[in-house]
Short mmCIF file of C-alpha atoms (C1' of nucleotides) in Angstrom, two decimals:
data_model
loop_
_atom_site.label_atom_id
_atom_site.label_comp_id
_atom_site.label_asym_id
_atom_site.label_seq_id
_atom_site.Cartn_x
_atom_site.Cartn_y
_atom_site.Cartn_z
CA MET A 713 0.00 0.00 0.00
CA PRO A 714 1.42 3.36 -1.03
CA THR A 715 2.08 6.03 1.58
CA ILE A 716 0.16 9.31 1.67
CA SER A 717 2.86 11.11 -0.30
CA LYS A 718 2.99 8.43 -2.94
CA GLU A 719 -0.78 8.51 -3.31
CA ASP A 720 -0.58 12.26 -3.80
CA TYR A 721 2.04 11.93 -6.53
CA ILE A 722 0.14 9.15 -8.29
CA LYS A 723 -3.10 11.11 -8.19
CA ALA A 724 -1.39 14.26 -9.46
CA ILE A 725 0.21 12.39 -12.35
CA TYR A 726 -3.13 10.79 -13.21
CA GLN A 727 -4.79 14.18 -13.36
CA LEU A 728 -2.00 15.70 -15.42
CA GLU A 729 -2.19 12.76 -17.81
CA SER A 730 -5.86 13.46 -18.48
CA ASP A 731 -4.76 16.25 -20.80
CA PRO A 732 -3.98 14.11 -23.82
CA ASP A 733 -1.97 16.81 -25.59
CA LYS A 734 1.27 16.44 -23.71
CA SER A 735 3.18 13.99 -21.60
CA VAL A 736 3.71 14.62 -17.90
CA SER A 737 7.00 16.24 -16.88
CA THR A 738 8.82 16.44 -13.57
CA THR A 739 8.14 20.17 -13.51
CA ASP A 740 4.40 19.66 -14.03
CA VAL A 741 4.20 17.36 -11.04
CA ALA A 742 6.45 19.55 -8.90
CA ASN A 743 4.28 22.60 -9.63
CA LYS A 744 1.05 20.77 -8.98
CA LEU A 745 2.19 19.40 -5.63
CA GLU A 746 4.24 22.46 -4.72
CA VAL A 747 7.40 20.51 -4.01
CA SER A 748 10.86 20.86 -5.50
CA LYS A 749 11.77 19.29 -8.80
CA ALA A 750 14.44 17.36 -6.95
CA ALA A 751 11.90 15.75 -4.64
CA THR A 752 9.73 14.94 -7.62
CA SER A 753 12.57 13.44 -9.58
CA GLU A 754 13.44 11.15 -6.67
CA MET A 755 9.85 10.13 -6.03
CA VAL A 756 9.20 9.42 -9.68
CA GLN A 757 12.16 7.07 -9.74
CA ARG A 758 10.88 5.32 -6.62
CA LEU A 759 7.40 4.97 -8.06
CA SER A 760 8.89 3.65 -11.28
CA GLU A 761 10.88 1.00 -9.40
CA GLN A 762 7.69 0.02 -7.61
CA GLY A 763 5.77 -0.43 -10.81
CA PHE A 764 3.37 2.49 -10.58
CA LEU A 765 4.72 4.27 -13.61
CA ASN A 766 6.96 4.03 -16.64
CA TYR A 767 9.75 6.48 -16.64
CA GLU A 768 12.79 7.25 -18.71
CA LYS A 769 15.19 9.82 -17.36
CA TYR A 770 14.73 13.28 -18.87
CA ARG A 771 11.79 11.92 -20.89
CA GLY A 772 8.69 12.23 -18.78
CA MET A 773 6.47 9.56 -17.30
CA SER A 774 3.20 7.70 -17.69
CA LEU A 775 1.27 5.61 -15.20
CA THR A 776 1.17 1.84 -15.54
CA ASP A 777 -2.16 0.03 -15.19
CA GLU A 778 -1.25 -0.52 -11.54
CA GLY A 779 -0.62 3.22 -11.16
CA LYS A 780 -3.91 4.11 -12.78
CA LYS A 781 -5.74 1.67 -10.55
CA THR A 782 -4.15 3.26 -7.49
CA ALA A 783 -5.04 6.75 -8.70
CA LEU A 784 -8.67 5.80 -9.29
CA HIS A 785 -8.78 4.23 -5.85
CA VAL A 786 -7.69 7.52 -4.27
CA ILE A 787 -10.03 9.52 -6.49
CA ARG A 788 -12.93 7.27 -5.50
CA ARG A 789 -12.25 7.97 -1.82
CA HIS A 790 -11.90 11.69 -2.49
CA ARG A 791 -15.15 12.01 -4.43
CA ILE A 792 -17.21 9.88 -2.07
CA TRP A 793 -16.03 12.00 0.85
CA GLU A 794 -16.81 15.20 -1.03
CA LEU A 795 -20.34 14.07 -1.71
CA PHE A 796 -20.81 12.92 1.85
CA LEU A 797 -19.49 16.15 3.33
CA MET A 798 -21.76 18.24 1.16
CA ASP A 799 -24.95 16.17 1.14
CA VAL A 800 -24.86 14.85 4.69
CA LEU A 801 -22.86 17.31 6.72
CA GLY A 802 -23.87 20.38 4.76
CA LEU A 803 -20.43 21.68 3.90
CA SER A 804 -20.32 24.17 1.06
CA TRP A 805 -18.96 23.70 -2.43
CA SER A 806 -15.87 25.63 -1.49
CA GLU A 807 -15.19 23.64 1.67
CA VAL A 808 -15.43 20.02 0.61
CA HIS A 809 -12.26 19.75 -1.43
CA ALA A 810 -9.77 20.56 1.30
CA GLU A 811 -11.34 18.17 3.80
CA ALA A 812 -11.61 15.35 1.27
CA GLU A 813 -7.97 15.91 0.37
CA ILE A 814 -7.02 14.76 3.88
CA LEU A 815 -9.66 12.09 4.41
CA GLU A 816 -8.91 10.35 1.11
CA HIS A 817 -5.70 9.01 2.63
CA SER A 818 -7.20 7.83 5.91
CA THR A 819 -10.16 5.76 4.88
CA SER A 820 -10.25 1.99 4.75
CA ASP A 821 -11.90 0.17 1.86
CA PHE A 822 -14.41 -1.10 4.37
CA LEU A 823 -15.44 2.40 5.40
CA ILE A 824 -15.59 3.70 1.85
CA GLU A 825 -18.01 0.92 0.93
CA LYS A 826 -20.18 1.88 3.91
CA LEU A 827 -20.19 5.51 2.81
CA ASP A 828 -20.92 4.49 -0.77
CA GLU A 829 -23.85 2.40 0.43
CA TYR A 830 -25.14 5.19 2.65
CA LEU A 831 -25.10 7.54 -0.31
CA GLY A 832 -26.87 5.02 -2.55
CA HIS A 833 -23.90 4.20 -4.84
CA PRO A 834 -23.71 7.65 -6.42
CA LYS A 835 -22.25 8.13 -9.89
CA VAL A 836 -21.01 11.72 -9.52
CA ASP A 837 -19.46 13.92 -6.84
CA PRO A 838 -20.70 17.45 -5.97
CA HIS A 839 -18.79 18.88 -8.92
CA GLY A 840 -20.35 16.43 -11.34
CA GLU A 841 -17.15 14.43 -11.63
CA PRO A 842 -17.64 10.69 -12.03
CA ILE A 843 -16.95 8.44 -9.03
CA PRO A 844 -14.96 5.32 -9.97
CA ASP A 845 -16.53 2.11 -8.67
CA LYS A 846 -14.63 -0.15 -6.32
CA TYR A 847 -12.96 -1.90 -9.25
CA GLY A 848 -11.72 1.36 -10.70
CA ASN A 849 -14.28 1.70 -13.50
CA LEU A 850 -15.48 5.19 -14.25
CA PRO A 851 -19.21 5.43 -14.98
CA GLU A 852 -20.20 6.69 -18.43
CA LEU A 853 -21.79 10.10 -18.24
CA PRO A 854 -23.86 11.84 -20.92
CA ASP A 855 -21.98 14.37 -23.03
CA CYS A 856 -21.99 17.92 -21.80
CA VAL A 857 -20.73 21.22 -23.18
CA SER A 858 -19.07 24.21 -21.57
CA LEU A 859 -21.14 27.36 -21.19
CA GLN A 860 -19.19 28.94 -24.05
CA LEU A 861 -20.81 26.47 -26.45
CA CYS A 862 -24.34 26.73 -25.08
CA GLU A 863 -26.77 28.31 -27.53
CA VAL A 864 -28.60 31.54 -26.83
CA GLY A 865 -32.28 31.06 -26.04
CA LYS A 866 -32.01 27.46 -24.92
CA ASN A 867 -32.42 25.92 -21.48
CA TYR A 868 -29.68 23.89 -19.88
CA ARG A 869 -29.01 21.89 -16.76
CA LEU A 870 -25.70 22.37 -14.92
CA VAL A 871 -23.98 18.99 -14.69
CA LYS A 872 -20.31 19.73 -14.02
CA VAL A 873 -18.23 22.44 -12.40
CA ILE A 874 -14.46 22.56 -12.45
CA ASP A 875 -13.29 23.46 -8.96
CA SER A 876 -10.58 25.98 -9.82
CA SER A 877 -10.69 28.02 -6.63
CA LYS A 878 -12.66 28.47 -3.43
CA GLU A 879 -13.47 32.01 -4.45
CA LEU A 880 -15.08 30.86 -7.67
CA MET A 881 -17.07 28.11 -5.96
CA ASN A 882 -18.33 30.64 -3.43
CA TYR A 883 -19.35 32.93 -6.27
CA PHE A 884 -21.33 30.15 -7.95
CA THR A 885 -23.07 29.39 -4.67
CA GLU A 886 -23.85 33.07 -4.22
CA ILE A 887 -25.56 33.43 -7.57
CA GLY A 888 -27.58 30.27 -7.00
CA LEU A 889 -25.68 27.94 -9.29
CA SER A 890 -25.71 24.38 -8.00
CA LEU A 891 -25.45 20.98 -9.60
CA ASN A 892 -28.50 20.12 -11.73
CA ARG A 893 -29.71 23.71 -11.56
CA MET A 894 -31.68 24.86 -14.63
CA VAL A 895 -30.33 27.85 -16.49
CA MET A 896 -31.41 29.83 -19.55
CA VAL A 897 -28.87 31.33 -21.91
CA VAL A 898 -30.07 34.89 -22.45
CA SER A 899 -27.40 36.23 -24.77
CA ARG A 900 -23.73 36.27 -25.63
CA LEU A 901 -21.63 39.42 -25.98
CA SER A 902 -19.22 39.14 -28.86
CA TYR A 903 -17.30 42.02 -27.29
CA ASP A 904 -15.65 39.73 -24.72
CA ASN A 905 -17.30 36.39 -25.45
CA SER A 906 -19.11 36.51 -22.13
CA THR A 907 -22.51 34.89 -21.67
CA ILE A 908 -25.55 36.19 -19.88
CA ILE A 909 -27.50 33.46 -18.13
CA GLN A 910 -30.68 33.50 -16.15
CA VAL A 911 -30.70 31.58 -12.89
CA GLY A 912 -34.10 31.71 -11.26
CA ASN A 913 -35.24 35.31 -11.54
CA ASP A 914 -31.77 36.82 -11.79
CA SER A 915 -29.40 37.27 -14.68
CA PHE A 916 -25.64 37.20 -14.56
CA ASN A 917 -22.87 37.95 -16.98
CA ILE A 918 -20.38 35.10 -16.97
CA SER A 919 -16.94 35.86 -18.42
CA GLU A 920 -15.39 33.61 -21.01
CA LYS A 921 -12.83 32.35 -18.52
CA ILE A 922 -15.42 31.44 -15.92
CA SER A 923 -17.65 29.92 -18.60
CA SER A 924 -15.02 27.32 -19.31
CA ASN A 925 -15.55 25.94 -15.79
CA LEU A 926 -19.28 25.33 -16.22
CA PHE A 927 -20.69 22.36 -18.15
CA PHE A 928 -24.28 21.83 -19.17
CA ILE A 929 -26.68 19.45 -20.84
CA GLU A 930 -29.47 20.87 -22.95
CA ALA A 931 -32.87 20.51 -21.31
CA VAL A 932 -35.88 19.58 -23.41
CA LYS A 933 -38.15 21.22 -20.87
CA MET B 1023 0.58 20.81 15.60
CA PRO B 1024 1.82 17.39 16.61
CA THR B 1025 2.32 14.67 14.00
CA ILE B 1026 0.22 11.51 13.93
CA SER B 1027 2.83 9.58 15.89
CA LYS B 1028 3.13 12.25 18.54
CA GLU B 1029 -0.63 12.36 18.93
CA ASP B 1030 -0.62 8.61 19.43
CA TYR B 1031 2.03 8.81 22.13
CA ILE B 1032 0.29 11.67 23.92
CA LYS B 1033 -3.05 9.88 23.83
CA ALA B 1034 -1.50 6.66 25.10
CA ILE B 1035 0.21 8.46 27.97
CA TYR B 1036 -3.02 10.21 28.85
CA GLN B 1037 -4.86 6.93 29.01
CA LEU B 1038 -2.14 5.26 31.07
CA GLU B 1039 -2.16 8.23 33.46
CA SER B 1040 -5.85 7.70 34.15
CA ASP B 1041 -4.88 4.86 36.46
CA PRO B 1042 -3.97 6.97 39.49
CA ASP B 1043 -2.08 4.19 41.26
CA LYS B 1044 1.15 4.38 39.35
CA SER B 1045 3.16 6.73 37.21
CA VAL B 1046 3.63 6.06 33.50
CA SER B 1047 6.82 4.28 32.47
CA THR B 1048 8.61 3.96 29.14
CA THR B 1049 7.74 0.27 29.10
CA ASP B 1050 4.03 0.98 29.64
CA VAL B 1051 3.94 3.28 26.64
CA ALA B 1052 6.06 0.96 24.49
CA ASN B 1053 3.74 -1.95 25.25
CA LYS B 1054 0.60 0.04 24.61
CA LEU B 1055 1.79 1.34 21.25
CA GLU B 1056 3.67 -1.85 20.34
CA VAL B 1057 6.91 -0.05 19.58
CA SER B 1058 10.37 -0.58 21.06
CA LYS B 1059 11.37 0.98 24.35
CA ALA B 1060 14.14 2.75 22.48
CA ALA B 1061 11.65 4.48 20.19
CA THR B 1062 9.55 5.41 23.18
CA SER B 1063 12.47 6.80 25.10
CA GLU B 1064 13.43 9.01 22.19
CA MET B 1065 9.91 10.21 21.57
CA VAL B 1066 9.32 10.98 25.22
CA GLN B 1067 12.38 13.18 25.25
CA ARG B 1068 11.20 14.98 22.14
CA LEU B 1069 7.73 15.51 23.61
CA SER B 1070 9.32 16.76 26.82
CA GLU B 1071 11.42 19.31 24.93
CA GLN B 1072 8.27 20.43 23.14
CA GLY B 1073 6.39 20.99 26.38
CA PHE B 1074 3.86 18.19 26.15
CA LEU B 1075 5.13 16.34 29.19
CA ASN B 1076 7.41 16.48 32.19
CA TYR B 1077 10.05 13.88 32.17
CA GLU B 1078 13.06 12.98 34.24
CA LYS B 1079 15.31 10.29 32.89
CA TYR B 1080 14.68 6.87 34.41
CA ARG B 1081 11.85 8.41 36.46
CA GLY B 1082 8.72 8.23 34.35
CA MET B 1083 6.64 11.00 32.88
CA SER B 1084 3.47 13.01 33.28
CA LEU B 1085 1.62 15.18 30.79
CA THR B 1086 1.71 18.96 31.13
CA ASP B 1087 -1.51 20.93 30.79
CA GLU B 1088 -0.59 21.41 27.14
CA GLY B 1089 -0.16 17.65 26.78
CA LYS B 1090 -3.50 16.93 28.43
CA LYS B 1091 -5.19 19.45 26.20
CA THR B 1092 -3.71 17.78 23.13
CA ALA B 1093 -4.77 14.33 24.36
CA LEU B 1094 -8.33 15.47 24.97
CA HIS B 1095 -8.38 17.04 21.54
CA VAL B 1096 -7.48 13.70 19.94
CA ILE B 1097 -9.91 11.82 22.19
CA ARG B 1098 -12.69 14.21 21.21
CA ARG B 1099 -12.06 13.49 17.55
CA HIS B 1100 -11.91 9.75 18.21
CA ARG B 1101 -15.16 9.59 20.16
CA ILE B 1102 -17.12 11.82 17.82
CA TRP B 1103 -16.08 9.65 14.88
CA GLU B 1104 -17.01 6.49 16.78
CA LEU B 1105 -20.48 7.81 17.47
CA PHE B 1106 -20.90 8.97 13.92
CA LEU B 1107 -19.76 5.68 12.44
CA MET B 1108 -22.12 3.72 14.63
CA ASP B 1109 -25.21 5.95 14.65
CA VAL B 1110 -25.07 7.27 11.12
CA LEU B 1111 -23.20 4.70 9.06
CA GLY B 1112 -24.36 1.69 11.03
CA LEU B 1113 -21.00 0.20 11.88
CA SER B 1114 -21.00 -2.29 14.72
CA TRP B 1115 -19.59 -1.87 18.21
CA SER B 1116 -16.61 -3.97 17.27
CA GLU B 1117 -15.85 -2.02 14.09
CA VAL B 1118 -15.89 1.61 15.14
CA HIS B 1119 -12.70 1.72 17.17
CA ALA B 1120 -10.27 0.76 14.42
CA GLU B 1121 -11.73 3.23 11.93
CA ALA B 1122 -11.83 6.07 14.45
CA GLU B 1123 -8.22 5.34 15.34
CA ILE B 1124 -7.23 6.42 11.81
CA LEU B 1125 -9.74 9.22 11.29
CA GLU B 1126 -8.88 10.93 14.59
CA HIS B 1127 -5.61 12.10 13.05
CA SER B 1128 -7.06 13.35 9.77
CA THR B 1129 -9.90 15.57 10.83
CA SER B 1130 -9.79 19.34 10.97
CA ASP B 1131 -11.33 21.25 13.86
CA PHE B 1132 -13.78 22.65 11.36
CA LEU B 1133 -14.99 19.21 10.32
CA ILE B 1134 -15.20 17.92 13.89
CA GLU B 1135 -17.47 20.81 14.81
CA LYS B 1136 -19.69 19.97 11.84
CA LEU B 1137 -19.89 16.35 12.95
CA ASP B 1138 -20.57 17.40 16.53
CA GLU B 1139 -23.37 19.64 15.35
CA TYR B 1140 -24.83 16.93 13.13
CA LEU B 1141 -24.89 14.57 16.11
CA GLY B 1142 -26.49 17.19 18.35
CA HIS B 1143 -23.49 17.85 20.62
CA PRO B 1144 -23.46 14.41 22.20
CA LYS B 1145 -22.02 13.84 25.66
CA VAL B 1146 -20.97 10.20 25.30
CA ASP B 1147 -19.56 7.92 22.63
CA PRO B 1148 -20.99 4.47 21.75
CA HIS B 1149 -19.14 2.94 24.70
CA GLY B 1150 -20.55 5.47 27.14
CA GLU B 1151 -17.25 7.29 27.41
CA PRO B 1152 -17.53 11.06 27.79
CA ILE B 1153 -16.75 13.26 24.78
CA PRO B 1154 -14.60 16.27 25.70
CA ASP B 1155 -16.00 19.55 24.41
CA LYS B 1156 -13.99 21.72 22.04
CA TYR B 1157 -12.23 23.39 24.95
CA GLY B 1158 -11.14 20.04 26.39
CA ASN B 1159 -13.70 19.87 29.21
CA LEU B 1160 -15.07 16.44 29.98
CA PRO B 1161 -18.80 16.40 30.72
CA GLU B 1162 -19.84 15.22 34.18
CA LEU B 1163 -21.59 11.89 34.01
CA PRO B 1164 -23.71 10.26 36.72
CA ASP B 1165 -21.94 7.65 38.84
CA CYS B 1166 -22.15 4.11 37.62
CA VAL B 1167 -21.05 0.74 39.00
CA SER B 1168 -19.57 -2.32 37.38
CA LEU B 1169 -21.80 -5.36 37.04
CA GLN B 1170 -19.91 -7.03 39.90
CA LEU B 1171 -21.37 -4.46 42.27
CA CYS B 1172 -24.92 -4.53 40.97
CA GLU B 1173 -27.40 -5.99 43.42
CA VAL B 1174 -29.42 -9.11 42.75
CA GLY B 1175 -33.09 -8.44 42.04
CA LYS B 1176 -32.61 -4.86 40.88
CA ASN B 1177 -32.97 -3.30 37.44
CA TYR B 1178 -30.16 -1.42 35.79
CA ARG B 1179 -29.41 0.52 32.65
CA LEU B 1180 -26.15 -0.15 30.78
CA VAL B 1181 -24.25 3.14 30.52
CA LYS B 1182 -20.64 2.21 29.81
CA VAL B 1183 -18.72 -0.62 28.18
CA ILE B 1184 -14.96 -0.95 28.21
CA ASP B 1185 -13.87 -1.91 24.71
CA SER B 1186 -11.29 -4.55 25.56
CA SER B 1187 -11.55 -6.59 22.37
CA LYS B 1188 -13.55 -6.95 19.19
CA GLU B 1189 -14.51 -10.45 20.24
CA LEU B 1190 -16.05 -9.22 23.48
CA MET B 1191 -17.91 -6.37 21.76
CA ASN B 1192 -19.33 -8.85 19.27
CA TYR B 1193 -20.44 -11.07 22.13
CA PHE B 1194 -22.25 -8.18 23.79
CA THR B 1195 -23.98 -7.34 20.52
CA GLU B 1196 -24.95 -10.98 20.11
CA ILE B 1197 -26.67 -11.24 23.48
CA GLY B 1198 -28.52 -7.98 22.91
CA LEU B 1199 -26.48 -5.73 25.18
CA SER B 1200 -26.33 -2.19 23.86
CA LEU B 1201 -25.88 1.20 25.46
CA ASN B 1202 -28.85 2.23 27.61
CA ARG B 1203 -30.25 -1.29 27.47
CA MET B 1204 -32.25 -2.31 30.56
CA VAL B 1205 -31.05 -5.35 32.43
CA MET B 1206 -32.21 -7.26 35.51
CA VAL B 1207 -29.72 -8.89 37.84
CA VAL B 1208 -31.09 -12.38 38.41
CA SER B 1209 -28.47 -13.86 40.70
CA ARG B 1210 -24.82 -14.10 41.53
CA LEU B 1211 -22.87 -17.33 41.90
CA SER B 1212 -20.44 -17.12 44.79
CA TYR B 1213 -18.60 -20.09 43.28
CA ASP B 1214 -16.93 -17.95 40.59
CA ASN B 1215 -18.41 -14.53 41.28
CA SER B 1216 -20.26 -14.60 37.99
CA THR B 1217 -23.56 -12.79 37.55
CA ILE B 1218 -26.69 -13.92 35.78
CA ILE B 1219 -28.50 -11.09 34.06
CA GLN B 1220 -31.72 -10.97 32.12
CA VAL B 1221 -31.66 -9.06 28.85
CA GLY B 1222 -35.09 -9.01 27.26
CA ASN B 1223 -36.42 -12.53 27.57
CA ASP B 1224 -33.05 -14.24 27.76
CA SER B 1225 -30.68 -14.78 30.66
CA PHE B 1226 -26.92 -14.92 30.46
CA ASN B 1227 -24.17 -15.82 32.86
CA ILE B 1228 -21.49 -13.13 32.83
CA SER B 1229 -18.09 -14.09 34.24
CA GLU B 1230 -16.40 -11.93 36.82
CA LYS B 1231 -13.78 -10.78 34.32
CA ILE B 1232 -16.34 -9.76 31.72
CA SER B 1233 -18.48 -8.11 34.42
CA SER B 1234 -15.69 -5.64 35.09
CA ASN B 1235 -16.20 -4.26 31.57
CA LEU B 1236 -19.88 -3.44 32.03
CA PHE B 1237 -21.11 -0.41 33.98
CA PHE B 1238 -24.65 0.32 35.03
CA ILE B 1239 -26.91 2.85 36.71
CA GLU B 1240 -29.76 1.59 38.85
CA ALA B 1241 -33.13 2.11 37.23
CA VAL B 1242 -36.08 3.19 39.34
CA LYS B 1243 -38.32 1.64 36.74
"C1'" DC C 668 25.48 -3.83 51.27
"C1'" DT C 669 26.34 -6.00 47.23
"C1'" DT C 670 24.74 -8.62 43.30
"C1'" DT C 671 21.61 -9.19 39.77
"C1'" DA C 672 17.82 -8.48 36.88
"C1'" DA C 673 14.70 -5.41 35.02
"C1'" DA C 674 14.02 -0.93 33.23
"C1'" DC C 675 15.75 2.55 30.60
"C1'" DT C 676 18.80 5.18 27.52
"C1'" DT C 677 22.28 5.73 24.00
"C1'" DA C 678 24.66 4.49 19.79
"C1'" DG C 679 24.43 3.42 15.31
"C1'" DG C 680 21.62 2.32 11.51
"C1'" DT C 681 17.44 2.31 8.09
"C1'" DA C 682 13.55 4.27 5.43
"C1'" DT C 683 10.82 8.12 3.93
"C1'" DT C 684 10.30 12.60 2.28
"C1'" DC C 685 11.61 16.83 1.86
"C1'" DC C 686 15.24 20.75 0.89
"C1'" DT C 687 19.17 23.72 -1.69
"C1'" DA C 688 22.99 23.85 -4.61
"C1'" DA C 689 25.57 21.98 -8.17
"C1'" DC C 690 25.74 19.62 -12.23
"C1'" DT C 691 24.01 17.32 -16.62
"C1'" DT C 692 20.98 16.84 -20.57
"C1'" DA C 693 17.86 18.50 -23.96
"C1'" DA C 694 15.76 22.00 -26.62
"C1'" DT C 695 15.92 26.39 -28.82
"C1'" DA C 696 17.50 30.45 -31.04
"C1'" DA C 697 20.90 32.81 -33.37
"C1'" DT D 382 25.98 24.19 -35.47
"C1'" DT D 383 26.95 26.09 -31.41
"C1'" DA D 384 25.80 28.82 -27.39
"C1'" DT D 385 22.41 29.56 -24.10
"C1'" DT D 386 18.63 28.49 -21.33
"C1'" DA D 387 15.29 25.59 -19.50
"C1'" DA D 388 14.43 21.13 -17.70
"C1'" DG D 389 15.86 17.46 -15.06
"C1'" DT D 390 19.02 14.84 -12.02
"C1'" DT D 391 22.44 14.05 -8.46
"C1'" DA D 392 24.82 15.17 -4.19
"C1'" DG D 393 24.62 16.21 0.30
"C1'" DG D 394 21.90 17.30 4.18
"C1'" DA D 395 17.81 17.65 7.59
"C1'" DA D 396 13.69 15.93 10.19
"C1'" DT D 397 10.78 12.15 11.66
"C1'" DA D 398 10.14 7.79 13.36
"C1'" DC D 399 11.34 3.48 13.70
"C1'" DC D 400 14.82 -0.67 14.70
"C1'" DT D 401 18.62 -3.82 17.27
"C1'" DA D 402 22.39 -4.11 20.21
"C1'" DA D 403 25.08 -2.36 23.76
"C1'" DG D 404 25.65 0.14 27.81
"C1'" DT D 405 23.76 2.51 32.11
"C1'" DT D 406 20.74 3.18 36.08
"C1'" DT D 407 17.56 1.71 39.41
"C1'" DA D 408 15.34 -1.39 42.41
"C1'" DA D 409 14.88 -5.64 44.67
"C1'" DA D 410 16.65 -9.92 46.63
"C1'" DG D 411 19.70 -12.15 49.17
#
DNA sequence: CTTTAAACTTAGGTATTCCTAACTTAATAA
DNA sequence: TTATTAAGTTAGGAATACCTAAGTTTAAAG
């Protein structure tokens, strides 16, 4: 069983790998985890020896199947805790991540299955991210599009939010945006590519940058 | 903030100190935590330097106020988790301890207060042990007596169980003993000082040794 | 009061995970 | 193609927490 640090590295590499454009570098991992490149270089070599990733010096890395399985195991724990903290304990969108970040390393398989059962075997976490099952399989989710691609005049349901910062999550909460919330696209300003959406009775202008964090599915209504 | 290991040592010393007869020795702590005496000796010196305990070489140790505060802080987290795991997630008496032992080190003050609130600011954990409040104050509990001292013919309510082993806790569950359960003392055998109690419709003979783990308050009925 | 055994500490060593500084390799721009 | 810079690795070191083996102190028995 990997240590807490190793789990953090493996998870970070998994997440960096999800961008298919480029391979994962020492610097990427070091930045993400806020440790030195030296520490990363060492750890990557250790994880390579232990079979969690393939690694050629100076050439970047990629997780082995074993590494991916481990990453999904950690991610499962993280997302189940997030959902639990929000739905059961009433933590806010901006609070769940930090707590889950700690708990994900201190939870037995036994306990995670109990939590999963309590929650009714959920498929997504509070951000709409899929929760891997206990075998490491990610559930298939319907396609969704970022707000930038939503069409003016149509109704949409919010199904995914990228948690980029606490500030942003608090802002979303403030304006009434929550998972599965219905939204109408009022208009788009070509001036700055921002989108005006209606949430309940209020309208908000969402900048292009923020739009890229919000994902919707069109609602037939 | 102490590390996980330090918290474990401080908690162990606190628990050993609760026996007022004798002072806490290196060997006591080493046995309790199942580490070498050498490791204990080192750690005790480190904790002494850091103000968590008073220590004179070869002479035993005692926690400072700071040390006691830290111990109670860990114990609070442990007991709140135990209650939560049992009452909310439905874990059994024999399962909660091991899980809480891990979680107690990975829970922020913020989260513990949320759990405490969710549980309605409970005073006792699933074993009837008092839960320190956030300032480290232990609630006053009514006096109780071990089964050995309960009088034949009287009715009692189970208010505390010493968790000596998973096996024992499973046995208690099996015979229907749970916290606040009503029990009638049927008789006591002077031959081996065992006690026969009635739980619901069934009677059980409880050995002297097991009796010392069960604590009751007389019920007026 | 001395011997002996138990209790305790120190010495020396290992593993993990981090650091800075120095050095090496690879990629890029002239 | 070579010089420069960015990326990556190694060297050397620190903190934590453990170990075994050896040495020291205390307490208890004779």
